[in-house]
Amino acid sequence: MSSLPIIANMTPLEAASPVAAARATGPDWLRRVAGLLGLVVLLALPLLSGSYWTFTLGVCFANAIAIISVSFLVRYGGEVSIGHGVFVAAGAYTVAVLEKYLGLSLLASLPVAAVLGAVLGLVFAFPSRNLSGIYLAVATMALALALPELLLHFSTVTGGYEGLYVKLDALPGVPKNLQRYYLPLFGLVAVALLLRHFRRSRQAMALLLIRTSAHAAESFGVRRSWARLSCMALSAAVAAVGGAMLSFSSSTVSPNSFTLWTSVFLLVGSVVCLHSMSVAGALVGGVFLTLMPLLLAGAGDWVPILYGGALLAVVLGVNALPAGLRARLEGGRS
């Protein structure tokens, strides 16, 4: 809840009082305390859970970063991508290839993965900068369909069907299972904080203005083509970071991990978390994306029906939450 309506309904003397200040900033303090408590719980989980759950939650965090990349494109570009698995794969294979051929660990290859993701986003966005809506979605879907065949075609580098393994420690002396948990978690928190800072920038306001009214934005000197390129580059960079974390947390990459369904499930995760770019919201999508197939693994032919029912229940349930709670989950409507 914003503090502005509270202050607006007060007299100047009341608004200047310490009590008014406490009332205005109270919800912010509650959110910060809740966020810190949630972070403490996540930090302590590996000490309370077994290695299986430590591994699974590390994958959840990596998937949550990839989901944020899709949510960013929806929020600031107003577009839907069915091909973000391509950028996730770029980040994942960058880490694996640099480790195999150059002996670089995750911390050294992560910046390279982010830059490569941004470059690929620009390469795709430039020729498709005039596409929007269903046409852009189909164009991104074409990328996702072609990706597995491209990975197999360059099998001498990518490892073909068997893929590549990620074995090097990012933090020497720290147990591998803890690295695969904490590094994706820290990556998720870092991405969410950076995007929170970005949302307060003039560039973010320009992107939102373009999305709301392209003609008004162009009258202020903000070009739509610039906005399209910027959104796709930033979104692809975040997706590549998620892919890099995913390859490290799962310790392997292969073409079977980056099919069209990978991109579809990333979009599903973004819808489940209401296109949130906060840690809590992205975790909702990451947990659904990672754990729901595991929970339904033994359902046989009922898996598509149960998965669809679970997706419908989560989406309707989240939309039925009170507006204030839903806004906190989304991390603010910027």
PDB file of N, CA, C and O in Angstrom, residues 131-183:
ATOM      1  N   LEU A 131       7.951  -6.224 -36.036  1.00  0.00           N
ATOM      2  CA  LEU A 131       6.940  -7.241 -35.742  1.00  0.00           C
ATOM      3  C   LEU A 131       6.389  -7.043 -34.344  1.00  0.00           C
ATOM      4  O   LEU A 131       7.082  -6.553 -33.444  1.00  0.00           O
ATOM      5  N   SER A 132       5.163  -7.453 -34.125  1.00  0.00           N
ATOM      6  CA  SER A 132       4.556  -7.362 -32.801  1.00  0.00           C
ATOM      7  C   SER A 132       3.435  -8.390 -32.706  1.00  0.00           C
ATOM      8  O   SER A 132       3.022  -8.983 -33.712  1.00  0.00           O
ATOM      9  N   GLY A 133       2.969  -8.599 -31.486  1.00  0.00           N
ATOM     10  CA  GLY A 133       1.843  -9.498 -31.271  1.00  0.00           C
ATOM     11  C   GLY A 133       2.138 -10.922 -31.685  1.00  0.00           C
ATOM     12  O   GLY A 133       3.215 -11.462 -31.438  1.00  0.00           O
ATOM     13  N   ILE A 134       1.176 -11.534 -32.378  1.00  0.00           N
ATOM     14  CA  ILE A 134       1.279 -12.934 -32.762  1.00  0.00           C
ATOM     15  C   ILE A 134       2.423 -13.158 -33.744  1.00  0.00           C
ATOM     16  O   ILE A 134       3.045 -14.230 -33.765  1.00  0.00           O
ATOM     17  N   TYR A 135       2.759 -12.145 -34.549  1.00  0.00           N
ATOM     18  CA  TYR A 135       3.829 -12.296 -35.536  1.00  0.00           C
ATOM     19  C   TYR A 135       5.190 -12.436 -34.850  1.00  0.00           C
ATOM     20  O   TYR A 135       6.022 -13.256 -35.252  1.00  0.00           O
ATOM     21  N   LEU A 136       5.421 -11.638 -33.816  1.00  0.00           N
ATOM     22  CA  LEU A 136       6.663 -11.763 -33.072  1.00  0.00           C
ATOM     23  C   LEU A 136       6.705 -13.084 -32.316  1.00  0.00           C
ATOM     24  O   LEU A 136       7.763 -13.734 -32.249  1.00  0.00           O
ATOM     25  N   ALA A 137       5.579 -13.501 -31.759  1.00  0.00           N
ATOM     26  CA  ALA A 137       5.529 -14.773 -31.036  1.00  0.00           C
ATOM     27  C   ALA A 137       5.883 -15.934 -31.955  1.00  0.00           C
ATOM     28  O   ALA A 137       6.630 -16.845 -31.574  1.00  0.00           O
ATOM     29  N   VAL A 138       5.359 -15.915 -33.194  1.00  0.00           N
ATOM     30  CA  VAL A 138       5.656 -16.980 -34.145  1.00  0.00           C
ATOM     31  C   VAL A 138       7.133 -16.939 -34.551  1.00  0.00           C
ATOM     32  O   VAL A 138       7.777 -17.986 -34.713  1.00  0.00           O
ATOM     33  N   ALA A 139       7.680 -15.735 -34.697  1.00  0.00           N
ATOM     34  CA  ALA A 139       9.100 -15.614 -35.053  1.00  0.00           C
ATOM     35  C   ALA A 139       9.990 -16.199 -33.962  1.00  0.00           C
ATOM     36  O   ALA A 139      10.972 -16.901 -34.248  1.00  0.00           O
ATOM     37  N   THR A 140       9.667 -15.912 -32.705  1.00  0.00           N
ATOM     38  CA  THR A 140      10.455 -16.486 -31.610  1.00  0.00           C
ATOM     39  C   THR A 140      10.256 -17.997 -31.526  1.00  0.00           C
ATOM     40  O   THR A 140      11.188 -18.732 -31.168  1.00  0.00           O
ATOM     41  N   MET A 141       9.049 -18.466 -31.848  1.00  0.00           N
ATOM     42  CA  MET A 141       8.804 -19.905 -31.845  1.00  0.00           C
ATOM     43  C   MET A 141       9.672 -20.602 -32.889  1.00  0.00           C
ATOM     44  O   MET A 141      10.152 -21.725 -32.671  1.00  0.00           O
ATOM     45  N   ALA A 142       9.893 -19.943 -34.029  1.00  0.00           N
ATOM     46  CA  ALA A 142      10.753 -20.523 -35.064  1.00  0.00           C
ATOM     47  C   ALA A 142      12.172 -20.718 -34.541  1.00  0.00           C
ATOM     48  O   ALA A 142      12.831 -21.713 -34.860  1.00  0.00           O
ATOM     49  N   LEU A 143      12.653 -19.780 -33.729  1.00  0.00           N
ATOM     50  CA  LEU A 143      13.969 -19.937 -33.117  1.00  0.00           C
ATOM     51  C   LEU A 143      14.013 -21.177 -32.241  1.00  0.00           C
ATOM     52  O   LEU A 143      14.968 -21.960 -32.287  1.00  0.00           O
ATOM     53  N   ALA A 144      12.981 -21.344 -31.414  1.00  0.00           N
ATOM     54  CA  ALA A 144      12.948 -22.480 -30.496  1.00  0.00           C
ATOM     55  C   ALA A 144      12.877 -23.804 -31.250  1.00  0.00           C
ATOM     56  O   ALA A 144      13.477 -24.798 -30.828  1.00  0.00           O
ATOM     57  N   LEU A 145      12.163 -23.844 -32.363  1.00  0.00           N
ATOM     58  CA  LEU A 145      12.066 -25.078 -33.144  1.00  0.00           C
ATOM     59  C   LEU A 145      13.404 -25.444 -33.797  1.00  0.00           C
ATOM     60  O   LEU A 145      13.748 -26.620 -33.923  1.00  0.00           O
ATOM     61  N   ALA A 146      14.156 -24.437 -34.191  1.00  0.00           N
ATOM     62  CA  ALA A 146      15.418 -24.689 -34.887  1.00  0.00           C
ATOM     63  C   ALA A 146      16.570 -24.996 -33.935  1.00  0.00           C
ATOM     64  O   ALA A 146      17.569 -25.602 -34.352  1.00  0.00           O
ATOM     65  N   LEU A 147      16.439 -24.605 -32.674  1.00  0.00           N
ATOM     66  CA  LEU A 147      17.560 -24.713 -31.748  1.00  0.00           C
ATOM     67  C   LEU A 147      18.104 -26.128 -31.583  1.00  0.00           C
ATOM     68  O   LEU A 147      19.332 -26.330 -31.710  1.00  0.00           O
ATOM     69  N   PRO A 148      17.291 -27.147 -31.282  1.00  0.00           N
ATOM     70  CA  PRO A 148      17.871 -28.494 -31.096  1.00  0.00           C
ATOM     71  C   PRO A 148      18.644 -28.990 -32.305  1.00  0.00           C
ATOM     72  O   PRO A 148      19.702 -29.616 -32.160  1.00  0.00           O
ATOM     73  N   GLU A 149      18.136 -28.711 -33.516  1.00  0.00           N
ATOM     74  CA  GLU A 149      18.838 -29.151 -34.722  1.00  0.00           C
ATOM     75  C   GLU A 149      20.169 -28.420 -34.895  1.00  0.00           C
ATOM     76  O   GLU A 149      21.161 -29.009 -35.339  1.00  0.00           O
ATOM     77  N   LEU A 150      20.205 -27.146 -34.524  1.00  0.00           N
ATOM     78  CA  LEU A 150      21.465 -26.401 -34.605  1.00  0.00           C
ATOM     79  C   LEU A 150      22.496 -26.966 -33.634  1.00  0.00           C
ATOM     80  O   LEU A 150      23.679 -27.094 -33.971  1.00  0.00           O
ATOM     81  N   LEU A 151      22.039 -27.297 -32.437  1.00  0.00           N
ATOM     82  CA  LEU A 151      22.959 -27.865 -31.445  1.00  0.00           C
ATOM     83  C   LEU A 151      23.513 -29.208 -31.913  1.00  0.00           C
ATOM     84  O   LEU A 151      24.688 -29.521 -31.700  1.00  0.00           O
ATOM     85  N   LEU A 152      22.674 -29.997 -32.562  1.00  0.00           N
ATOM     86  CA  LEU A 152      23.131 -31.297 -33.071  1.00  0.00           C
ATOM     87  C   LEU A 152      24.044 -31.130 -34.283  1.00  0.00           C
ATOM     88  O   LEU A 152      24.967 -31.923 -34.487  1.00  0.00           O
ATOM     89  N   HIS A 153      23.780 -30.106 -35.086  1.00  0.00           N
ATOM     90  CA  HIS A 153      24.598 -29.887 -36.286  1.00  0.00           C
ATOM     91  C   HIS A 153      26.043 -29.548 -35.903  1.00  0.00           C
ATOM     92  O   HIS A 153      26.989 -29.974 -36.584  1.00  0.00           O
ATOM     93  N   PHE A 154      26.199 -28.800 -34.825  1.00  0.00           N
ATOM     94  CA  PHE A 154      27.543 -28.435 -34.356  1.00  0.00           C
ATOM     95  C   PHE A 154      27.951 -29.336 -33.194  1.00  0.00           C
ATOM     96  O   PHE A 154      28.434 -28.867 -32.163  1.00  0.00           O
ATOM     97  N   SER A 155      27.760 -30.621 -33.395  1.00  0.00           N
ATOM     98  CA  SER A 155      27.984 -31.586 -32.316  1.00  0.00           C
ATOM     99  C   SER A 155      29.445 -31.655 -31.879  1.00  0.00           C
ATOM    100  O   SER A 155      29.739 -32.034 -30.742  1.00  0.00           O
ATOM    101  N   THR A 156      30.377 -31.296 -32.778  1.00  0.00           N
ATOM    102  CA  THR A 156      31.782 -31.339 -32.378  1.00  0.00           C
ATOM    103  C   THR A 156      32.089 -30.331 -31.273  1.00  0.00           C
ATOM    104  O   THR A 156      33.028 -30.521 -30.494  1.00  0.00           O
ATOM    105  N   VAL A 157      31.286 -29.286 -31.198  1.00  0.00           N
ATOM    106  CA  VAL A 157      31.469 -28.273 -30.149  1.00  0.00           C
ATOM    107  C   VAL A 157      30.493 -28.488 -29.004  1.00  0.00           C
ATOM    108  O   VAL A 157      30.865 -28.389 -27.826  1.00  0.00           O
ATOM    109  N   THR A 158      29.242 -28.812 -29.331  1.00  0.00           N
ATOM    110  CA  THR A 158      28.191 -28.890 -28.316  1.00  0.00           C
ATOM    111  C   THR A 158      28.062 -30.266 -27.665  1.00  0.00           C
ATOM    112  O   THR A 158      27.310 -30.418 -26.712  1.00  0.00           O
ATOM    113  N   GLY A 159      28.745 -31.278 -28.201  1.00  0.00           N
ATOM    114  CA  GLY A 159      28.651 -32.610 -27.618  1.00  0.00           C
ATOM    115  C   GLY A 159      27.535 -33.458 -28.162  1.00  0.00           C
ATOM    116  O   GLY A 159      27.337 -34.589 -27.703  1.00  0.00           O
ATOM    117  N   GLY A 160      26.762 -32.947 -29.138  1.00  0.00           N
ATOM    118  CA  GLY A 160      25.697 -33.729 -29.753  1.00  0.00           C
ATOM    119  C   GLY A 160      24.621 -34.131 -28.771  1.00  0.00           C
ATOM    120  O   GLY A 160      24.244 -33.379 -27.871  1.00  0.00           O
ATOM    121  N   TYR A 161      24.082 -35.353 -28.949  1.00  0.00           N
ATOM    122  CA  TYR A 161      22.997 -35.832 -28.093  1.00  0.00           C
ATOM    123  C   TYR A 161      23.428 -35.943 -26.638  1.00  0.00           C
ATOM    124  O   TYR A 161      22.628 -35.719 -25.719  1.00  0.00           O
ATOM    125  N   GLU A 162      24.676 -36.311 -26.397  1.00  0.00           N
ATOM    126  CA  GLU A 162      25.145 -36.493 -25.027  1.00  0.00           C
ATOM    127  C   GLU A 162      25.321 -35.176 -24.293  1.00  0.00           C
ATOM    128  O   GLU A 162      25.259 -35.137 -23.065  1.00  0.00           O
ATOM    129  N   GLY A 163      25.547 -34.110 -25.024  1.00  0.00           N
ATOM    130  CA  GLY A 163      25.721 -32.817 -24.388  1.00  0.00           C
ATOM    131  C   GLY A 163      27.075 -32.658 -23.733  1.00  0.00           C
ATOM    132  O   GLY A 163      28.034 -33.381 -24.049  1.00  0.00           O
ATOM    133  N   LEU A 164      27.170 -31.718 -22.812  1.00  0.00           N
ATOM    134  CA  LEU A 164      28.411 -31.408 -22.105  1.00  0.00           C
ATOM    135  C   LEU A 164      28.156 -31.401 -20.603  1.00  0.00           C
ATOM    136  O   LEU A 164      27.029 -31.164 -20.152  1.00  0.00           O
ATOM    137  N   TYR A 165      29.219 -31.628 -19.851  1.00  0.00           N
ATOM    138  CA  TYR A 165      29.113 -31.623 -18.393  1.00  0.00           C
ATOM    139  C   TYR A 165      29.792 -30.373 -17.827  1.00  0.00           C
ATOM    140  O   TYR A 165      30.776 -29.881 -18.373  1.00  0.00           O
ATOM    141  N   VAL A 166      29.245 -29.887 -16.733  1.00  0.00           N
ATOM    142  CA  VAL A 166      29.816 -28.741 -16.014  1.00  0.00           C
ATOM    143  C   VAL A 166      30.305 -29.264 -14.665  1.00  0.00           C
ATOM    144  O   VAL A 166      29.497 -29.559 -13.779  1.00  0.00           O
ATOM    145  N   LYS A 167      31.609 -29.374 -14.518  1.00  0.00           N
ATOM    146  CA  LYS A 167      32.182 -30.032 -13.349  1.00  0.00           C
ATOM    147  C   LYS A 167      32.983 -29.107 -12.438  1.00  0.00           C
ATOM    148  O   LYS A 167      33.114 -29.374 -11.244  1.00  0.00           O
ATOM    149  N   LEU A 168      33.546 -28.043 -12.990  1.00  0.00           N
ATOM    150  CA  LEU A 168      34.448 -27.209 -12.210  1.00  0.00           C
ATOM    151  C   LEU A 168      33.732 -26.500 -11.069  1.00  0.00           C
ATOM    152  O   LEU A 168      32.588 -26.057 -11.213  1.00  0.00           O
ATOM    153  N   ASP A 169      34.419 -26.376  -9.940  1.00  0.00           N
ATOM    154  CA  ASP A 169      33.885 -25.628  -8.815  1.00  0.00           C
ATOM    155  C   ASP A 169      33.993 -24.131  -9.104  1.00  0.00           C
ATOM    156  O   ASP A 169      35.020 -23.650  -9.595  1.00  0.00           O
ATOM    157  N   ALA A 170      32.937 -23.415  -8.769  1.00  0.00           N
ATOM    158  CA  ALA A 170      32.995 -21.961  -8.873  1.00  0.00           C
ATOM    159  C   ALA A 170      33.676 -21.362  -7.652  1.00  0.00           C
ATOM    160  O   ALA A 170      34.335 -20.326  -7.732  1.00  0.00           O
ATOM    161  N   LEU A 171      33.487 -22.012  -6.507  1.00  0.00           N
ATOM    162  CA  LEU A 171      34.067 -21.562  -5.241  1.00  0.00           C
ATOM    163  C   LEU A 171      34.861 -22.715  -4.644  1.00  0.00           C
ATOM    164  O   LEU A 171      34.292 -23.575  -3.970  1.00  0.00           O
ATOM    165  N   PRO A 172      36.152 -22.781  -4.877  1.00  0.00           N
ATOM    166  CA  PRO A 172      36.953 -23.891  -4.347  1.00  0.00           C
ATOM    167  C   PRO A 172      36.859 -23.975  -2.825  1.00  0.00           C
ATOM    168  O   PRO A 172      36.862 -22.962  -2.125  1.00  0.00           O
ATOM    169  N   GLY A 173      36.747 -25.203  -2.337  1.00  0.00           N
ATOM    170  CA  GLY A 173      36.670 -25.424  -0.901  1.00  0.00           C
ATOM    171  C   GLY A 173      35.266 -25.497  -0.357  1.00  0.00           C
ATOM    172  O   GLY A 173      35.065 -25.884   0.792  1.00  0.00           O
ATOM    173  N   VAL A 174      34.267 -25.122  -1.174  1.00  0.00           N
ATOM    174  CA  VAL A 174      32.862 -25.182  -0.766  1.00  0.00           C
ATOM    175  C   VAL A 174      32.244 -26.437  -1.362  1.00  0.00           C
ATOM    176  O   VAL A 174      32.457 -26.729  -2.546  1.00  0.00           O
ATOM    177  N   PRO A 175      31.491 -27.229  -0.571  1.00  0.00           N
ATOM    178  CA  PRO A 175      30.875 -28.449  -1.120  1.00  0.00           C
ATOM    179  C   PRO A 175      30.062 -28.158  -2.370  1.00  0.00           C
ATOM    180  O   PRO A 175      29.380 -27.133  -2.472  1.00  0.00           O
ATOM    181  N   LYS A 176      30.139 -29.076  -3.327  1.00  0.00           N
ATOM    182  CA  LYS A 176      29.490 -28.877  -4.624  1.00  0.00           C
ATOM    183  C   LYS A 176      27.982 -28.662  -4.485  1.00  0.00           C
ATOM    184  O   LYS A 176      27.410 -27.804  -5.153  1.00  0.00           O
ATOM    185  N   ASN A 177      27.320 -29.443  -3.612  1.00  0.00           N
ATOM    186  CA  ASN A 177      25.869 -29.311  -3.493  1.00  0.00           C
ATOM    187  C   ASN A 177      25.480 -27.935  -2.960  1.00  0.00           C
ATOM    188  O   ASN A 177      24.440 -27.377  -3.346  1.00  0.00           O
ATOM    189  N   LEU A 178      26.291 -27.342  -2.097  1.00  0.00           N
ATOM    190  CA  LEU A 178      25.994 -26.004  -1.591  1.00  0.00           C
ATOM    191  C   LEU A 178      26.233 -24.947  -2.667  1.00  0.00           C
ATOM    192  O   LEU A 178      25.490 -23.964  -2.759  1.00  0.00           O
ATOM    193  N   GLN A 179      27.271 -25.138  -3.479  1.00  0.00           N
ATOM    194  CA  GLN A 179      27.506 -24.205  -4.582  1.00  0.00           C
ATOM    195  C   GLN A 179      26.332 -24.195  -5.552  1.00  0.00           C
ATOM    196  O   GLN A 179      25.901 -23.129  -6.012  1.00  0.00           O
ATOM    197  N   ARG A 180      25.817 -25.371  -5.865  1.00  0.00           N
ATOM    198  CA  ARG A 180      24.715 -25.466  -6.823  1.00  0.00           C
ATOM    199  C   ARG A 180      23.410 -24.918  -6.254  1.00  0.00           C
ATOM    200  O   ARG A 180      22.462 -24.678  -7.007  1.00  0.00           O
ATOM    201  N   TYR A 181      23.361 -24.711  -4.969  1.00  0.00           N
ATOM    202  CA  TYR A 181      22.182 -24.109  -4.346  1.00  0.00           C
ATOM    203  C   TYR A 181      22.368 -22.596  -4.176  1.00  0.00           C
ATOM    204  O   TYR A 181      21.527 -21.806  -4.612  1.00  0.00           O
ATOM    205  N   TYR A 182      23.466 -22.204  -3.550  1.00  0.00           N
ATOM    206  CA  TYR A 182      23.622 -20.802  -3.173  1.00  0.00           C
ATOM    207  C   TYR A 182      23.933 -19.887  -4.357  1.00  0.00           C
ATOM    208  O   TYR A 182      23.453 -18.745  -4.394  1.00  0.00           O
ATOM    209  N   LEU A 183      24.717 -20.336  -5.317  1.00  0.00           N
ATOM    210  CA  LEU A 183      25.037 -19.454  -6.443  1.00  0.00           C
ATOM    211  C   LEU A 183      23.793 -19.094  -7.267  1.00  0.00           C
ATOM    212  O   LEU A 183      23.613 -17.915  -7.608  1.00  0.00           O
TER     213      LEU A 183
END
